[in-house]
CSV table of C-alpha atoms in Angstrom, one decimal:
chain,number,residue,atom,x,y,z
A,14,MET,CA,67.6,-43.3,108.0
A,15,THR,CA,65.9,-45.3,110.8
A,16,LEU,CA,62.3,-44.1,111.0
A,17,LEU,CA,60.9,-46.6,113.6
A,18,SER,CA,62.8,-48.4,116.4
A,19,VAL,CA,61.1,-50.8,118.8
A,20,ASP,CA,63.2,-52.1,121.6
A,21,GLY,CA,62.2,-54.9,124.0
A,22,LEU,CA,58.5,-54.1,123.6
A,23,GLU,CA,56.0,-56.1,125.8
A,24,ALA,CA,52.2,-55.7,125.9
A,25,ARG,CA,49.5,-57.5,127.8
A,26,HIS,CA,45.8,-58.0,127.8
A,27,GLY,CA,45.2,-58.4,131.5
A,28,LEU,CA,47.1,-61.5,132.6
A,29,LEU,CA,47.8,-62.6,129.0
A,30,GLN,CA,51.1,-61.5,127.5
A,31,ALA,CA,50.4,-60.8,123.8
A,32,VAL,CA,53.8,-59.3,122.8
A,33,ARG,CA,57.1,-60.6,124.3
A,34,GLU,CA,60.4,-58.7,124.1
A,35,VAL,CA,59.9,-57.6,120.5
A,36,SER,CA,62.7,-55.5,118.9
A,37,LEU,CA,62.7,-54.3,115.3
A,38,ALA,CA,63.8,-51.3,113.3
A,39,MET,CA,62.5,-49.8,110.0
A,40,GLU,CA,64.2,-47.6,107.5
A,41,ASP,CA,62.4,-44.7,105.9
A,42,GLY,CA,60.6,-46.0,102.8
A,43,GLU,CA,60.7,-49.7,103.8
A,44,LYS,CA,57.8,-52.1,103.4
A,45,LEU,CA,57.6,-54.7,106.1
A,46,ALA,CA,55.1,-57.6,106.2
A,47,LEU,CA,54.2,-58.8,109.7
A,48,ILE,CA,52.8,-62.3,109.5
A,49,GLY,CA,51.8,-65.0,112.0
A,50,ALA,CA,48.8,-67.2,113.0
A,51,ASN,CA,45.8,-65.8,114.9
A,52,GLY,CA,46.8,-64.8,118.4
A,53,ALA,CA,50.5,-64.3,117.5
A,54,GLY,CA,50.5,-60.7,118.7
A,55,LYS,CA,50.5,-58.9,115.4
A,56,THR,CA,47.5,-56.6,116.0
A,57,THR,CA,48.6,-55.8,119.6
A,58,LEU,CA,52.1,-54.9,118.3
A,59,LEU,CA,50.6,-52.5,115.7
A,60,ARG,CA,48.3,-51.0,118.2
A,61,SER,CA,51.2,-50.5,120.6
A,62,ILE,CA,53.2,-48.7,117.9
A,63,ALA,CA,50.2,-46.5,117.1
A,64,GLY,CA,49.6,-45.6,120.7
A,65,ALA,CA,46.2,-47.4,120.9
A,66,HIS,CA,47.5,-50.1,123.4
A,67,PRO,CA,49.9,-49.2,126.2
A,68,PRO,CA,53.0,-51.4,126.4
A,69,SER,CA,54.0,-52.9,129.7
A,70,ALA,CA,57.7,-52.7,129.0
A,71,GLY,CA,60.1,-51.5,126.3
A,72,THR,CA,60.4,-48.4,124.1
A,73,VAL,CA,59.1,-47.1,120.8
A,74,ARG,CA,61.1,-44.4,119.0
A,75,PHE,CA,59.9,-42.6,115.9
A,76,ALA,CA,62.2,-40.3,113.8
A,77,GLY,CA,64.7,-40.3,116.7
A,78,ALA,CA,62.2,-39.3,119.4
A,79,ASP,CA,61.0,-41.5,122.3
A,80,ILE,CA,57.2,-41.7,121.8
A,81,THR,CA,56.5,-44.6,124.2
A,82,ALA,CA,54.4,-42.4,126.5
A,83,LEU,CA,52.7,-40.4,123.8
A,84,PRO,CA,48.9,-40.9,123.3
A,85,ALA,CA,47.6,-42.0,119.9
A,86,HIS,CA,46.4,-38.6,118.7
A,87,ARG,CA,49.9,-37.1,119.2
A,88,ARG,CA,51.4,-40.0,117.3
A,89,VAL,CA,49.1,-39.2,114.4
A,90,ALA,CA,50.3,-35.6,114.5
A,91,ARG,CA,53.9,-37.0,114.3
A,92,GLY,CA,53.1,-39.1,111.3
A,93,ILE,CA,51.8,-42.5,112.4
A,94,ALA,CA,48.5,-43.8,111.0
A,95,LEU,CA,46.8,-47.1,111.7
A,96,VAL,CA,44.2,-48.7,109.5
A,97,PRO,CA,42.6,-51.0,112.0
A,98,GLU,CA,41.2,-54.5,111.4
A,99,GLY,CA,37.5,-54.2,110.7
A,100,ARG,CA,37.8,-50.8,109.0
A,101,ARG,CA,35.7,-48.9,111.6
A,102,LEU,CA,34.3,-46.2,109.4
A,103,PHE,CA,31.5,-43.8,110.4
A,104,PRO,CA,28.6,-45.7,108.8
A,105,ASP,CA,26.2,-42.8,108.4
A,106,LEU,CA,28.8,-40.5,106.8
A,107,THR,CA,29.6,-40.5,103.1
A,108,VAL,CA,32.9,-41.5,101.6
A,109,GLU,CA,34.0,-37.9,101.3
A,110,GLU,CA,32.9,-37.0,104.8
A,111,ASN,CA,34.8,-40.0,106.3
A,112,LEU,CA,37.9,-38.7,104.5
A,113,LEU,CA,37.3,-35.1,105.6
A,114,VAL,CA,37.0,-36.1,109.2
A,115,ALA,CA,40.5,-37.5,109.1
A,116,GLY,CA,41.8,-34.6,107.1
A,117,ARG,CA,41.1,-32.2,110.0
A,118,HIS,CA,44.0,-33.9,111.8
A,119,SER,CA,46.4,-33.8,108.8
A,120,ARG,CA,50.1,-32.8,109.3
A,121,GLY,CA,49.9,-31.2,105.9
A,122,GLY,CA,51.2,-32.9,102.8
A,123,SER,CA,50.3,-34.2,99.4
A,124,TRP,CA,47.3,-36.3,100.4
A,125,SER,CA,43.9,-34.7,100.0
A,126,VAL,CA,40.4,-35.9,99.1
A,127,ASP,CA,41.3,-35.5,95.4
A,128,THR,CA,44.6,-37.3,95.6
A,129,VAL,CA,43.0,-40.2,97.6
A,130,LEU,CA,40.2,-40.5,95.0
A,131,ASP,CA,42.9,-40.6,92.3
A,132,ALA,CA,44.7,-43.4,94.1
A,133,PHE,CA,41.5,-45.3,94.8
A,134,ALA,CA,39.7,-44.7,91.6
A,135,LEU,CA,36.9,-47.0,92.6
A,136,LEU,CA,35.8,-44.5,95.2
A,137,ARG,CA,35.4,-41.5,93.0
A,138,PRO,CA,31.9,-42.3,91.8
A,139,LEU,CA,31.0,-43.3,95.4
A,140,ARG,CA,32.1,-40.1,97.1
A,141,ALA,CA,28.5,-39.2,98.1
A,142,LYS,CA,27.5,-42.7,99.2
A,143,ARG,CA,27.1,-43.6,102.8
A,144,ALA,CA,29.9,-45.9,104.1
A,145,ALA,CA,27.3,-48.4,105.4
A,146,ALA,CA,26.1,-49.0,101.8
A,147,LEU,CA,29.6,-49.8,100.5
A,148,SER,CA,30.9,-53.3,99.8
A,149,GLY,CA,33.7,-54.7,102.0
A,150,GLY,CA,36.4,-53.9,99.5
A,151,GLU,CA,35.1,-50.3,99.0
A,152,GLN,CA,35.0,-49.8,102.8
A,153,GLN,CA,38.6,-51.0,103.1
A,154,ALA,CA,39.7,-48.5,100.4
A,155,VAL,CA,37.9,-45.7,102.4
A,156,ALA,CA,39.7,-46.9,105.6
A,157,ILE,CA,43.1,-46.7,103.9
A,158,GLY,CA,42.3,-43.4,102.3
A,159,ARG,CA,41.1,-42.0,105.6
A,160,ALA,CA,44.5,-42.9,107.1
A,161,LEU,CA,46.3,-41.3,104.1
A,162,MET,CA,44.4,-38.0,104.8
A,163,THR,CA,46.6,-37.5,107.9
A,164,ASN,CA,49.6,-37.5,105.6
A,165,PRO,CA,51.5,-40.2,107.5
A,166,ARG,CA,55.2,-41.0,107.4
A,167,LEU,CA,54.4,-44.5,108.7
A,168,LEU,CA,51.3,-46.4,107.6
A,169,LEU,CA,50.2,-49.4,109.7
A,170,LEU,CA,47.8,-51.7,107.8
A,171,ASP,CA,46.1,-54.4,109.8
A,172,GLU,CA,44.5,-57.4,107.9
A,173,VAL,CA,43.5,-55.4,104.8
A,174,SER,CA,42.2,-58.5,103.0
A,175,LEU,CA,40.3,-60.0,106.0
A,176,GLY,CA,36.8,-61.1,105.1
A,177,LEU,CA,37.0,-59.7,101.5
A,178,ALA,CA,36.1,-61.6,98.3
A,179,PRO,CA,39.2,-62.3,96.1
A,180,VAL,CA,38.1,-59.7,93.5
A,181,ALA,CA,37.9,-57.1,96.3
A,182,VAL,CA,41.3,-58.0,97.6
A,183,ASP,CA,42.8,-57.6,94.1
A,184,LEU,CA,41.2,-54.1,93.9
A,185,VAL,CA,42.6,-53.1,97.3
A,186,TYR,CA,46.1,-54.3,96.4
A,187,GLU,CA,46.0,-52.7,93.0
A,188,SER,CA,45.3,-49.4,94.7
A,189,LEU,CA,48.1,-50.0,97.2
A,190,GLY,CA,50.5,-50.0,94.3
A,191,VAL,CA,50.2,-46.2,94.3
A,192,LEU,CA,51.6,-46.2,97.9
A,193,LEU,CA,54.4,-48.5,96.9
A,194,SER,CA,55.5,-46.2,94.1
A,195,SER,CA,55.3,-43.2,96.3
A,196,GLY,CA,58.0,-44.5,98.7
A,197,ALA,CA,55.7,-44.8,101.7
A,198,THR,CA,56.9,-46.6,104.8
A,199,ILE,CA,54.4,-49.4,105.6
A,200,ILE,CA,53.9,-52.2,108.0
A,201,LEU,CA,51.4,-54.7,106.6
A,202,VAL,CA,49.7,-57.5,108.6
A,203,GLU,CA,48.5,-60.1,106.1
A,204,GLN,CA,47.5,-63.7,106.4
A,205,ASP,CA,48.0,-64.4,102.7
A,206,LEU,CA,51.7,-65.4,102.6
A,207,GLY,CA,52.1,-65.0,98.9
A,208,ARG,CA,50.7,-61.5,98.8
A,209,ALA,CA,52.7,-60.5,101.9
A,210,MET,CA,56.0,-61.7,100.4
A,211,ARG,CA,55.4,-60.0,97.0
A,212,PHE,CA,54.4,-56.7,98.8
A,213,ALA,CA,57.3,-56.4,101.3
A,214,ASP,CA,61.0,-55.7,101.3
A,215,ARG,CA,61.3,-57.6,104.6
A,216,VAL,CA,59.2,-60.2,106.4
A,217,VAL,CA,58.8,-60.6,110.1
A,218,CYS,CA,57.0,-63.7,111.5
A,219,MET,CA,55.6,-63.8,115.0
A,220,LEU,CA,54.6,-66.8,117.1
A,221,GLU,CA,53.2,-66.6,120.6
A,222,GLY,CA,54.2,-62.9,120.9
A,223,ARG,CA,57.8,-63.3,119.8
A,224,ILE,CA,59.6,-62.7,116.5
A,225,VAL,CA,60.7,-66.1,115.3
A,226,LEU,CA,61.8,-65.3,111.8
A,227,GLU,CA,63.0,-62.1,110.1
A,228,GLY,CA,64.7,-61.5,106.8
A,229,ALA,CA,64.5,-60.0,103.3
A,230,ALA,CA,61.5,-61.2,101.5
A,231,ALA,CA,63.5,-62.1,98.4
A,232,ALA,CA,65.9,-64.2,100.5
A,233,LEU,CA,63.2,-66.3,102.3
A,234,THR,CA,61.4,-69.3,100.9
A,235,ARG,CA,57.8,-70.0,101.4
A,236,ASP,CA,58.7,-73.2,103.2
A,237,GLN,CA,60.8,-71.2,105.7
A,238,VAL,CA,58.0,-68.8,106.4
A,239,THR,CA,55.4,-71.5,106.7
A,240,GLU,CA,57.5,-73.4,109.2
A,241,ALA,CA,57.9,-70.3,111.3
A,242,TYR,CA,54.3,-69.4,110.9
A,243,PHE,CA,53.1,-72.7,112.3
A,244,GLY,CA,55.9,-73.2,114.8
A,245,LEU,CA,57.2,-76.3,112.9
A,246,VAL,CA,60.9,-75.5,113.1
A,247,GLY,CA,61.4,-77.8,116.1
A,248,LEU,CA,59.2,-80.6,114.6
A,249,ARG,CA,61.2,-81.3,111.4
A,250,ASN,CA,63.1,-84.2,113.1
A,251,GLY,CA,60.0,-85.5,114.8
A,252,SER,CA,60.7,-83.7,118.1
A,253,THR,CA,58.5,-81.1,119.8
A,254,LYS,CA,60.2,-77.9,120.9
A,255,ASN,CA,59.1,-76.8,124.3
A,256,ASN,CA,60.5,-73.6,125.7
A,257,ASP,CA,59.4,-70.7,128.0
A,258,VAL,CA,56.6,-69.7,125.7
A,259,GLY,CA,55.0,-73.1,125.8
A,260,GLU,CA,54.5,-76.0,123.4
A,261,SER,CA,53.5,-75.1,119.8
A,262,ASN,CA,50.9,-77.5,118.4
A,263,VAL,CA,49.2,-77.5,115.0
A,264,GLN,CA,45.5,-78.2,115.2
A,265,ASN,CA,43.4,-77.7,112.0
A,266,GLY,CA,46.0,-75.2,110.7
A,267,ASN,CA,46.1,-73.1,113.8
A,268,VAL,CA,48.8,-72.6,116.4
A,269,THR,CA,47.8,-73.2,120.0
A,270,ASN,CA,49.9,-72.5,123.1
A,271,SER,CA,49.5,-74.7,126.1
A,272,LYS,CA,50.7,-72.0,128.5
A,273,ASP,CA,49.4,-68.8,126.9
A,274,PRO,CA,46.3,-68.8,124.5
A,275,ARG,CA,47.3,-65.5,123.1
């Protein structure tokens, strides 16, 4: 069953076009890794799906219904939850209080404070601790748990490992294993290609706002994904590909766009 369908989606930040004619579909229970260099449009795409950023064109359908015009809180009620980059917890509330705030908007389901603490066992002894006093990895676990408290059908995870120490990343991904075994539908934005490809059923790579590579994770090689990530497909024979999204250049490992810095 198709749970999410995005068709011809475009999104802008003022004059800058961050997402360009993106179309994709997800089946119920699928895990999709969305990868790309900084500025590729990944976060804007997630925010557009979640209702936190208005698209300038295209449609978003969820469980068969057109939700393009729905505000974010009504999408949460339908079963879409976003874990934003940077975590954005309530710093003066405890772990449990952060979870309970989100639980007030729950659709009803199996996720509760106790089941979240079971899934993220590192949080149980910290349930009465203020969020501001937690480590980065602990805060990320709370942010994911907070989203689960709404009992989502689709979970959008934006840069869950960003800024975390390797040991903290390992703990977060170990806890995500509970979600994988539960059959949750997940879109994961991740810079670590190895983790992304191990996590996902399918990989989508974005460059300069467009999807430039899509396929089953098991069928794609790391070299294929890396070439798409850095826009190197047109450079393999020593030529530079220049199209309507501008020239792709690699400078210190980052992709830059001469026409559009997004």
